[in-house]
PDB file of C-alpha atoms in Angstrom:
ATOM      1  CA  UNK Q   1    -164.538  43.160 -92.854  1.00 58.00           C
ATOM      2  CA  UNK Q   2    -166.455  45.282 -90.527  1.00 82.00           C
ATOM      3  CA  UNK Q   3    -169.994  46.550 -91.674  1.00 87.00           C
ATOM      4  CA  UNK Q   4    -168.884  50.356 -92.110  1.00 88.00           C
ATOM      5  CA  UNK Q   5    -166.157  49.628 -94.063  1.00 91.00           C
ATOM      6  CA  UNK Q   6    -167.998  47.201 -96.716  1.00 91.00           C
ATOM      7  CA  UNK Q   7    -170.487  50.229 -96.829  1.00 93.00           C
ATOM      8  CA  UNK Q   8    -167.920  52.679 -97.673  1.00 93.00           C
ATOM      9  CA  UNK Q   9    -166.553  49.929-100.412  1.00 93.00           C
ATOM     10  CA  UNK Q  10    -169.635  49.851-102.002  1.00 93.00           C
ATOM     11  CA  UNK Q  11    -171.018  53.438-101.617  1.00 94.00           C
ATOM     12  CA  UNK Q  12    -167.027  54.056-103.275  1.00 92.00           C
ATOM     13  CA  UNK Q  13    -166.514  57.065-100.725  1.00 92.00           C
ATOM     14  CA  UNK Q  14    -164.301  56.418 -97.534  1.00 90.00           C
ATOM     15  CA  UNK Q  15    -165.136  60.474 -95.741  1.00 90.00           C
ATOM     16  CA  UNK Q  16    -168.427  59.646 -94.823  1.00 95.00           C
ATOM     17  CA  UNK Q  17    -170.466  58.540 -92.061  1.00 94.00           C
ATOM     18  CA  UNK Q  18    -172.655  55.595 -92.336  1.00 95.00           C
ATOM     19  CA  UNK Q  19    -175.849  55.499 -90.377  1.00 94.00           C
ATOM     20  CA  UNK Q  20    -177.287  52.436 -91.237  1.00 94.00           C
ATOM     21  CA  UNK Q  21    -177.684  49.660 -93.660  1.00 94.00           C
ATOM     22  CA  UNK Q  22    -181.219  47.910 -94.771  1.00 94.00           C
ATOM     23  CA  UNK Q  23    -183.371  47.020 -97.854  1.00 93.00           C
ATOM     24  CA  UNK Q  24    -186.533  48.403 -99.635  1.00 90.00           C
ATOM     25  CA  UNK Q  25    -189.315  46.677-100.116  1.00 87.00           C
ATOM     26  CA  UNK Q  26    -187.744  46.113-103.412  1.00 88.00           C
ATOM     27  CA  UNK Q  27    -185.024  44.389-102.295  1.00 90.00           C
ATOM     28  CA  UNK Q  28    -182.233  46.958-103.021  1.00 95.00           C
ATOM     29  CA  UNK Q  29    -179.748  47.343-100.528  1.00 96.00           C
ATOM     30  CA  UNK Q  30    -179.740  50.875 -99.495  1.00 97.00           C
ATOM     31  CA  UNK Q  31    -177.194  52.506 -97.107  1.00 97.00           C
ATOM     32  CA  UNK Q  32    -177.814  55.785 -95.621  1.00 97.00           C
ATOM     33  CA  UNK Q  33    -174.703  58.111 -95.190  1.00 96.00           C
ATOM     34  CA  UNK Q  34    -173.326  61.434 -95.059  1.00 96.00           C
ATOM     35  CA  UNK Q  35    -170.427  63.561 -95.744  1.00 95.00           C
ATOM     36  CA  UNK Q  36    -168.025  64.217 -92.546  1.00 94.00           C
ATOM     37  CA  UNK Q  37    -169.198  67.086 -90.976  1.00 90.00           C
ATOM     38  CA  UNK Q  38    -166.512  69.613 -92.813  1.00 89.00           C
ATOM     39  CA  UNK Q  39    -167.606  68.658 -96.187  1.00 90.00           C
ATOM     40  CA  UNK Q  40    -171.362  68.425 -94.859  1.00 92.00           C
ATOM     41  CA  UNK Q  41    -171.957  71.945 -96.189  1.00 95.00           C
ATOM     42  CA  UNK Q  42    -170.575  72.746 -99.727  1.00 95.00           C
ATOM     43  CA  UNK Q  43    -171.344  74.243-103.267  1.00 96.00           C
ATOM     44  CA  UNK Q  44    -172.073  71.056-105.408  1.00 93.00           C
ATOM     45  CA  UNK Q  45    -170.396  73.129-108.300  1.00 93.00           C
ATOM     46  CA  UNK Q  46    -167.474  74.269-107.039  1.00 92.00           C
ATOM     47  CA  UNK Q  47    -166.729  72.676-103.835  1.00 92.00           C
ATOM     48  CA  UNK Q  48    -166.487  75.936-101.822  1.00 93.00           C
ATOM     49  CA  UNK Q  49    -167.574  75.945 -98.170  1.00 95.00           C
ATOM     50  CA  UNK Q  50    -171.738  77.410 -98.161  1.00 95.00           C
ATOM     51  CA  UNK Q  51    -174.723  78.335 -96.156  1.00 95.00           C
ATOM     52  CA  UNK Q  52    -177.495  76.246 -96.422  1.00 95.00           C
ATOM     53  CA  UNK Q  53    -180.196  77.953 -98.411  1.00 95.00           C
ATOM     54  CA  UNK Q  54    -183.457  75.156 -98.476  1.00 95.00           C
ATOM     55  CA  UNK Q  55    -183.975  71.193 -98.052  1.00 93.00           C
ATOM     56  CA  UNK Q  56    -183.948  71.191-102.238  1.00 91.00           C
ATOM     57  CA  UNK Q  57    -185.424  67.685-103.228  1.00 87.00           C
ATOM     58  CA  UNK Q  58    -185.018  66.705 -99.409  1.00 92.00           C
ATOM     59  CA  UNK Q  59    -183.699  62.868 -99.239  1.00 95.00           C
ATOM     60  CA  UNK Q  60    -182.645  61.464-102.625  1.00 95.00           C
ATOM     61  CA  UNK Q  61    -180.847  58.152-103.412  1.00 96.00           C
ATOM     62  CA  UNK Q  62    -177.765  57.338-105.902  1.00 97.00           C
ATOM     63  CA  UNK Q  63    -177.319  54.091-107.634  1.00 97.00           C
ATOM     64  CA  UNK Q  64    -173.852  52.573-106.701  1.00 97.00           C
ATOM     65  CA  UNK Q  65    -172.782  49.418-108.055  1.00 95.00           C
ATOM     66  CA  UNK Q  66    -174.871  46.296-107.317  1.00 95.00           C
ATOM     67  CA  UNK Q  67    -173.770  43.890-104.233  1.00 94.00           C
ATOM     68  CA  UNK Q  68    -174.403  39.675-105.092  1.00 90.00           C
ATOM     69  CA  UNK Q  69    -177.158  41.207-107.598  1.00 90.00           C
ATOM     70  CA  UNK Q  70    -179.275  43.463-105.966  1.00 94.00           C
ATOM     71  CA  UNK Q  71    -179.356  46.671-107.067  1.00 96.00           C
ATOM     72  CA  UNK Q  72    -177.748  49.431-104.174  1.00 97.00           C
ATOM     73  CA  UNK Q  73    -178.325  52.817-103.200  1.00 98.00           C
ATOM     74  CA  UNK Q  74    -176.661  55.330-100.796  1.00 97.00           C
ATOM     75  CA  UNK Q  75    -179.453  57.467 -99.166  1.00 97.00           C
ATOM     76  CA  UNK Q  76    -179.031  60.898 -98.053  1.00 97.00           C
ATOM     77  CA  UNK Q  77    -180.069  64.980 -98.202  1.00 95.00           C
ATOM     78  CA  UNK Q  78    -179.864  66.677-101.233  1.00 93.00           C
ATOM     79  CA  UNK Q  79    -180.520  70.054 -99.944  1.00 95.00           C
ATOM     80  CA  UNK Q  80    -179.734  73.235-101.662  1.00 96.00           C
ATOM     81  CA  UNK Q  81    -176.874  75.995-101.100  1.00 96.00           C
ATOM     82  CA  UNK Q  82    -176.286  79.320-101.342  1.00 96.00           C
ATOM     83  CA  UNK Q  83    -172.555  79.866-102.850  1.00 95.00           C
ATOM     84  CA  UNK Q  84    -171.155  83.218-103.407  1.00 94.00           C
ATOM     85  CA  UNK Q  85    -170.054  82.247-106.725  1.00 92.00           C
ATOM     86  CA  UNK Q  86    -171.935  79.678-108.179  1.00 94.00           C
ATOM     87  CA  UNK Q  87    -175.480  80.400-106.281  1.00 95.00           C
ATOM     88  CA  UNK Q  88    -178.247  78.254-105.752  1.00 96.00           C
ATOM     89  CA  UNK Q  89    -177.023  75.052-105.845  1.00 95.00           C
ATOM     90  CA  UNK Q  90    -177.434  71.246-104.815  1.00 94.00           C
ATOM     91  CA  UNK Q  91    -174.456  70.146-101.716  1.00 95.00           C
ATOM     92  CA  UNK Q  92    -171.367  68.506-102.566  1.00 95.00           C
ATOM     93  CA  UNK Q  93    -171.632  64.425-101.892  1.00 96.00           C
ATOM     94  CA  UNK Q  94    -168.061  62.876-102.013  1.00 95.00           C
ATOM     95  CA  UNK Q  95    -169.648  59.675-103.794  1.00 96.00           C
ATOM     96  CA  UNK Q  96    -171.052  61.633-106.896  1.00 95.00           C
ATOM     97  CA  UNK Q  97    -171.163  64.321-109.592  1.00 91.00           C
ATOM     98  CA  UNK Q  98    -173.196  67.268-108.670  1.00 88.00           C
ATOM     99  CA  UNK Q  99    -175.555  66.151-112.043  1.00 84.00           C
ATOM    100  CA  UNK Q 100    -175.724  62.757-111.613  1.00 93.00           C
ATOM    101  CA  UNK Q 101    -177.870  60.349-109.213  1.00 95.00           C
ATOM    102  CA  UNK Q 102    -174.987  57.910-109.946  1.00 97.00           C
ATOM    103  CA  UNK Q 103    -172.389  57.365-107.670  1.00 96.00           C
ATOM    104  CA  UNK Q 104    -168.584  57.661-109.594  1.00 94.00           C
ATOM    105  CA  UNK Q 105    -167.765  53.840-108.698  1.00 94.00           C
ATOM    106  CA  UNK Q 106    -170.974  52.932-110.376  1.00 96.00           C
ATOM    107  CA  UNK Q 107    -170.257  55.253-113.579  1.00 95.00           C
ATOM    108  CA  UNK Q 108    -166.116  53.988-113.620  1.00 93.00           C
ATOM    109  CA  UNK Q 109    -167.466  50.111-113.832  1.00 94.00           C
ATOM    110  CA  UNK Q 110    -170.189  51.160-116.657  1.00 94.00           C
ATOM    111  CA  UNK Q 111    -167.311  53.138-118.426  1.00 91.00           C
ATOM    112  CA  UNK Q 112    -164.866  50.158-118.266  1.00 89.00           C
ATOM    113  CA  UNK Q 113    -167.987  47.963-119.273  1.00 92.00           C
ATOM    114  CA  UNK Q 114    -168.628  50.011-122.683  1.00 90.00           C
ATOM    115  CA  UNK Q 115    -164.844  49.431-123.439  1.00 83.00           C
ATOM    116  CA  UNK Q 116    -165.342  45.728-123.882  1.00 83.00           C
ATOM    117  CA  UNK Q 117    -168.809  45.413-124.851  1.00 89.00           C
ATOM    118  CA  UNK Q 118    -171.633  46.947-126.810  1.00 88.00           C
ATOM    119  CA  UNK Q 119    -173.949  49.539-125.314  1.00 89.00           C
ATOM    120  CA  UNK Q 120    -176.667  47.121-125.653  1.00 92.00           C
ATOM    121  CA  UNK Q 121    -175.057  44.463-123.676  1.00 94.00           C
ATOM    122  CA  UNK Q 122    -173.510  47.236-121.393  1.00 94.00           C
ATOM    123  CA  UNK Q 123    -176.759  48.409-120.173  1.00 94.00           C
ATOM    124  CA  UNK Q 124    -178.572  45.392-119.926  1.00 95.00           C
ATOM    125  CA  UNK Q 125    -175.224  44.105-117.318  1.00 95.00           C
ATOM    126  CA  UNK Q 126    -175.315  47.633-115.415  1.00 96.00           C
ATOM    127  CA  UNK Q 127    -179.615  47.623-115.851  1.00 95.00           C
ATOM    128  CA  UNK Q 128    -179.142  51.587-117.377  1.00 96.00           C
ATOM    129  CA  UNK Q 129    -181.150  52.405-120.486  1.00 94.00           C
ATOM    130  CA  UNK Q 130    -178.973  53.006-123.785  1.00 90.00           C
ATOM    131  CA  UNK Q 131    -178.910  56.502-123.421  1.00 91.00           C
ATOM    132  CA  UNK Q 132    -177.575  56.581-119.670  1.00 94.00           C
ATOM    133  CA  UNK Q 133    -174.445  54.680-121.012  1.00 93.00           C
ATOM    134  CA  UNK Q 134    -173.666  57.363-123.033  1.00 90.00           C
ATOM    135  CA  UNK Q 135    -173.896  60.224-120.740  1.00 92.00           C
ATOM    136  CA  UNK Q 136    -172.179  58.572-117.649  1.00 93.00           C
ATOM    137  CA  UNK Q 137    -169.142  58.252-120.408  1.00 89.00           C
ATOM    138  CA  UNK Q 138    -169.328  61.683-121.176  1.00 88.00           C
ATOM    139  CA  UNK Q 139    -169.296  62.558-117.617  1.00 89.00           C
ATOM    140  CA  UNK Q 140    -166.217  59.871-116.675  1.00 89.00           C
ATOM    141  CA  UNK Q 141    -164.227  61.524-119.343  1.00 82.00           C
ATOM    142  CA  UNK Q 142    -164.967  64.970-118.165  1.00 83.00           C
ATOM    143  CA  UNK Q 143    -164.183  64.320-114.600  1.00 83.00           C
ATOM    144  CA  UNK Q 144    -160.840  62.367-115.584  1.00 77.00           C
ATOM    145  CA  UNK Q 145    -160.242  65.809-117.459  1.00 73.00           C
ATOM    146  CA  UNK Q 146    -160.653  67.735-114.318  1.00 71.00           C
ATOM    147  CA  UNK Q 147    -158.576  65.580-112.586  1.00 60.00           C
ATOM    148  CA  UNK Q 148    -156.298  65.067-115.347  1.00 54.00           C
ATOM    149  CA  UNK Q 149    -152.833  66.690-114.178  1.00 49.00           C
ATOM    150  CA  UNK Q 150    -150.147  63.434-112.711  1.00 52.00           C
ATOM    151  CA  UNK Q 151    -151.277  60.019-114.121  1.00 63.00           C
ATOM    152  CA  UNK Q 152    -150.254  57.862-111.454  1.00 63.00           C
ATOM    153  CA  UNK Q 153    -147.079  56.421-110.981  1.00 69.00           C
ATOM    154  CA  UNK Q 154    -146.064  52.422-110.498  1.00 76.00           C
ATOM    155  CA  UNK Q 155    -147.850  51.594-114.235  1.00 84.00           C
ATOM    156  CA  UNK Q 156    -146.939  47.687-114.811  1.00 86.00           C
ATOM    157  CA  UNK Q 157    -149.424  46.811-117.383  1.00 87.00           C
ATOM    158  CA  UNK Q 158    -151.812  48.648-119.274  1.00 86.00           C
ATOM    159  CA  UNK Q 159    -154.338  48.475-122.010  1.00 85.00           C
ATOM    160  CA  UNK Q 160    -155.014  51.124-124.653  1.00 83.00           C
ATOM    161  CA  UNK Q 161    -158.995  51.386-126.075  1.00 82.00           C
ATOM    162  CA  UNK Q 162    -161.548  53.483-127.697  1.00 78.00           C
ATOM    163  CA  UNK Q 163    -164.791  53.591-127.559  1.00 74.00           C
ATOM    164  CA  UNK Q 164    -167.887  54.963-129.472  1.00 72.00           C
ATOM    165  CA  UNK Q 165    -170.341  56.346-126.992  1.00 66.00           C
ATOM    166  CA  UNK Q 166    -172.488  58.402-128.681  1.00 65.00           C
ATOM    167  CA  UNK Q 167    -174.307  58.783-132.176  1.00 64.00           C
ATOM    168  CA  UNK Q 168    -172.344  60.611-134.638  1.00 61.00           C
ATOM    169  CA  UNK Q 169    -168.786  59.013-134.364  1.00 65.00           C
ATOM    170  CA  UNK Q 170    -167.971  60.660-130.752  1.00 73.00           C
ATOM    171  CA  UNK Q 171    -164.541  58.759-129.633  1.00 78.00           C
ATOM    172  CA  UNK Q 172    -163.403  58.480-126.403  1.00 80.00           C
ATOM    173  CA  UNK Q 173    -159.712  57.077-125.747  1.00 82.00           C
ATOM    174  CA  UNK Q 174    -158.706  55.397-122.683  1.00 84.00           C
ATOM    175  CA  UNK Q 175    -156.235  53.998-120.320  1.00 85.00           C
ATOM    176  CA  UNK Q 176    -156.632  51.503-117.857  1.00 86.00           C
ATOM    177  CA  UNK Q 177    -154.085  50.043-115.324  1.00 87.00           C
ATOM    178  CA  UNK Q 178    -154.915  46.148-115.289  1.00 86.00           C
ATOM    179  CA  UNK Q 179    -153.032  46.198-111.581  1.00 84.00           C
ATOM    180  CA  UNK Q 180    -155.760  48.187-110.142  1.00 81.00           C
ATOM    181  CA  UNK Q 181    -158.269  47.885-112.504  1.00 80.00           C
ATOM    182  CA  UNK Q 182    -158.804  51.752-112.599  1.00 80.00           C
ATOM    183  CA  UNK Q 183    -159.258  53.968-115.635  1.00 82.00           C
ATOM    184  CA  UNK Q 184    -155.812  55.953-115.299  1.00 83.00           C
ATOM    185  CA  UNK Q 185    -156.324  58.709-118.324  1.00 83.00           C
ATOM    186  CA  UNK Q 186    -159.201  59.436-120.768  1.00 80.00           C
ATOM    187  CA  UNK Q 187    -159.588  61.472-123.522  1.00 80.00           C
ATOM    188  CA  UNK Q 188    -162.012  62.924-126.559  1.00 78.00           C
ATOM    189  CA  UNK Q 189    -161.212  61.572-129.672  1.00 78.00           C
ATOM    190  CA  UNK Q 190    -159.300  58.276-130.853  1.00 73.00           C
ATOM    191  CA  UNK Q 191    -156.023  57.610-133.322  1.00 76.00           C
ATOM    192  CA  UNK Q 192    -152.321  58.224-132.631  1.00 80.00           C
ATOM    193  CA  UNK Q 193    -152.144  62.102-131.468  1.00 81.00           C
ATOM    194  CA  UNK Q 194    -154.424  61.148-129.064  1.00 82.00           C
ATOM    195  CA  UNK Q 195    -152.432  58.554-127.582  1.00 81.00           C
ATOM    196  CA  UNK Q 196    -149.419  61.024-127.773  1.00 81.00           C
ATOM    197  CA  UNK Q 197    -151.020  63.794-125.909  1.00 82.00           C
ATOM    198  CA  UNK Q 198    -151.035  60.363-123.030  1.00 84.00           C
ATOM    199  CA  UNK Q 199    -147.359  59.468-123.208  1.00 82.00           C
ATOM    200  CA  UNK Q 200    -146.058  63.290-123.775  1.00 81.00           C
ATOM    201  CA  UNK Q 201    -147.714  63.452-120.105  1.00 80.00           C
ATOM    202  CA  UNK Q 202    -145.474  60.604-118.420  1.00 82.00           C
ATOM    203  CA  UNK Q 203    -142.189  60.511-117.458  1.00 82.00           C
ATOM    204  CA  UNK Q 204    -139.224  58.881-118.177  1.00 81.00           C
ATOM    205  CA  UNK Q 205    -139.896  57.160-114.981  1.00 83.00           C
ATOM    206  CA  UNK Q 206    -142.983  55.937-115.724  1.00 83.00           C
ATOM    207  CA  UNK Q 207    -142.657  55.174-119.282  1.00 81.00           C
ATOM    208  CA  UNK Q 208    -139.627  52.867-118.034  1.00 81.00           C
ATOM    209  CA  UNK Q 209    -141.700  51.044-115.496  1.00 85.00           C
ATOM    210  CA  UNK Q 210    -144.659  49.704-118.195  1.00 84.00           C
ATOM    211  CA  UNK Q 211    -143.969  46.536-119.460  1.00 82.00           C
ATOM    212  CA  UNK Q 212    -146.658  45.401-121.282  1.00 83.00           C
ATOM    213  CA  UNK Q 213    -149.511  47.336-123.020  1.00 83.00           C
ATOM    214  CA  UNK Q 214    -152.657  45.157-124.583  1.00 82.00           C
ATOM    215  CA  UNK Q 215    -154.384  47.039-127.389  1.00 78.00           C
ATOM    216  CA  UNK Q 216    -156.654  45.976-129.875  1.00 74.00           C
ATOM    217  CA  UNK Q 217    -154.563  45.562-132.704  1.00 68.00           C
ATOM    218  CA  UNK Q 218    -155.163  48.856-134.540  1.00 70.00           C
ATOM    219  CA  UNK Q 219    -152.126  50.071-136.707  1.00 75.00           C
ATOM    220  CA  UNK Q 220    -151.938  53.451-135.388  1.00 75.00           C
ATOM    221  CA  UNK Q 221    -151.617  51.323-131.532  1.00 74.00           C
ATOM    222  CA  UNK Q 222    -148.899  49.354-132.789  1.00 75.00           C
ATOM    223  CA  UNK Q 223    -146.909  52.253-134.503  1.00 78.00           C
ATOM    224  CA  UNK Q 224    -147.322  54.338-131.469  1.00 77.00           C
ATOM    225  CA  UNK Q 225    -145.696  51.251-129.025  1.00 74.00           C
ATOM    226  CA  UNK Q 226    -143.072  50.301-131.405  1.00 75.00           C
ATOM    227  CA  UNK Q 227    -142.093  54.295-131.200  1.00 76.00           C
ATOM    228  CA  UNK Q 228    -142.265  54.939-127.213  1.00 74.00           C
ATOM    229  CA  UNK Q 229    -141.957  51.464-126.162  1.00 70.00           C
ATOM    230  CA  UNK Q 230    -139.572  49.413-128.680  1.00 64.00           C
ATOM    231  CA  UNK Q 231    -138.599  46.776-125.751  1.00 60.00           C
ATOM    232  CA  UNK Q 232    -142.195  46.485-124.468  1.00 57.00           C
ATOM    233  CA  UNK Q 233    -144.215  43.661-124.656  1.00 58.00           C
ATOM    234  CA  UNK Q 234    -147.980  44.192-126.476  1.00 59.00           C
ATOM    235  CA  UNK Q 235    -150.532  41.809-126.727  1.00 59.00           C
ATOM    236  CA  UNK Q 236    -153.390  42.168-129.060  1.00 54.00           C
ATOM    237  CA  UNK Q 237    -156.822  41.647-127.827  1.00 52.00           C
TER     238      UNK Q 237
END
């Protein structure tokens, strides 16, 4: 695999430029990049195409998922905007969420982490205090909202999980597709509706195509299965 494209893998952003590769006296792998030149130059907030208004925080680095246990960082400017409708604001970087010195990859493999562990073990794998855990699963959940409209087609096998991620009894529900590994849906809340408001948004098409579901044998999973998928296969984790 050439260098620029295991740099892209890791920084989880293929539109950018990579400049160069090296570590910190640390030992973290840190990759300095940019966005192509078109996106070089937008709101943070709202994507829209900006002036640049100040060098903000000047260079800044986001955590991205470690590489054969080092800890890795992208590198690059976090200068500041000036957006007709949003107004002073931090630049758009393809790799993260205008709030977060995380890159997305990093919070998706944290988020898919907290479905199958506890928060403790969670952020001792993904080195992120407790607190982080929760907050990059509120953010995962609000950009899958964003994003929500067409879940993806060519669903095979999926699993259906919630998890607690904050103090209080805050539920999140989600969907991954074990094919790619990606969380495909997410949601606020937990129970059966929830799960409905997921399969009222597929299509006969897709619905057709999933042949196995894994859940973790609660009753409102297995009611909700037996309803939409009488002919499926589910496995109870």
């Amino acid at each position: 695999m050439h260098i620029n494209r295991l740099a892209k893998s890791i920084v989880g952003a293929e539109r950018i430029k990579v400049r160069g590769i090296a570590t910190d006296g640390a030992g973290a792998l840190v990759i300095d990049a940019e966005p192509y030149r078109a996106r070089s130059c937008r709101c943070g907030k709202c994507g829209r195409e900006a002036p640049r208004y100040d060098a903000g925080r000047g260079v800044r680095l986001w955590r991205c998922c470690d590489v054969g246990g080092m800890k890795a960082y992208v590198r690059s400017e976090a200068f500041r905007v000036s957006c007709p409708e949003c107004g002073i604001a931090a630049r758009e970087v393809p790799w993260a969420a205008h709030v977060s010195r995380l890159s997305c990859a990093f919070e998706d493999t944290c988020c898919r982490c907290a479905l199958s562990m506890s928060k403790v073990a969670c952020q001792k794998l993904m080195r992120v205090s407790w607190r982080t855990v929760g907050s990059i699963c509120s953010r995962v959940e609000a950009r899958l909202s964003e994003a929500r409209p067409p879940v993806p087609g060519g669903l095979v096998r999926i699993g259906v999980d919630e998890t607690s991620y904050r103090k209080g009894c805050k539920y999140m529900a989600v969907i991954v597709n074990y094919d790619t590994g990606a969380v495909v849906w997410c949601h606020d809340g937990h129970g059966k509706e929830v799960f409905g408001e997921f399969l009222s948004g597929l299509t006969e098409e897709q619905r057709a195509s999933i042949g196995l579901v894994s859940a973790d044998g609660a009753r409102w999973v297995d009611e909700a299965i037996a309803e939409c998928f009488p002919a499926r296969l589910c496995l109870v984790a």
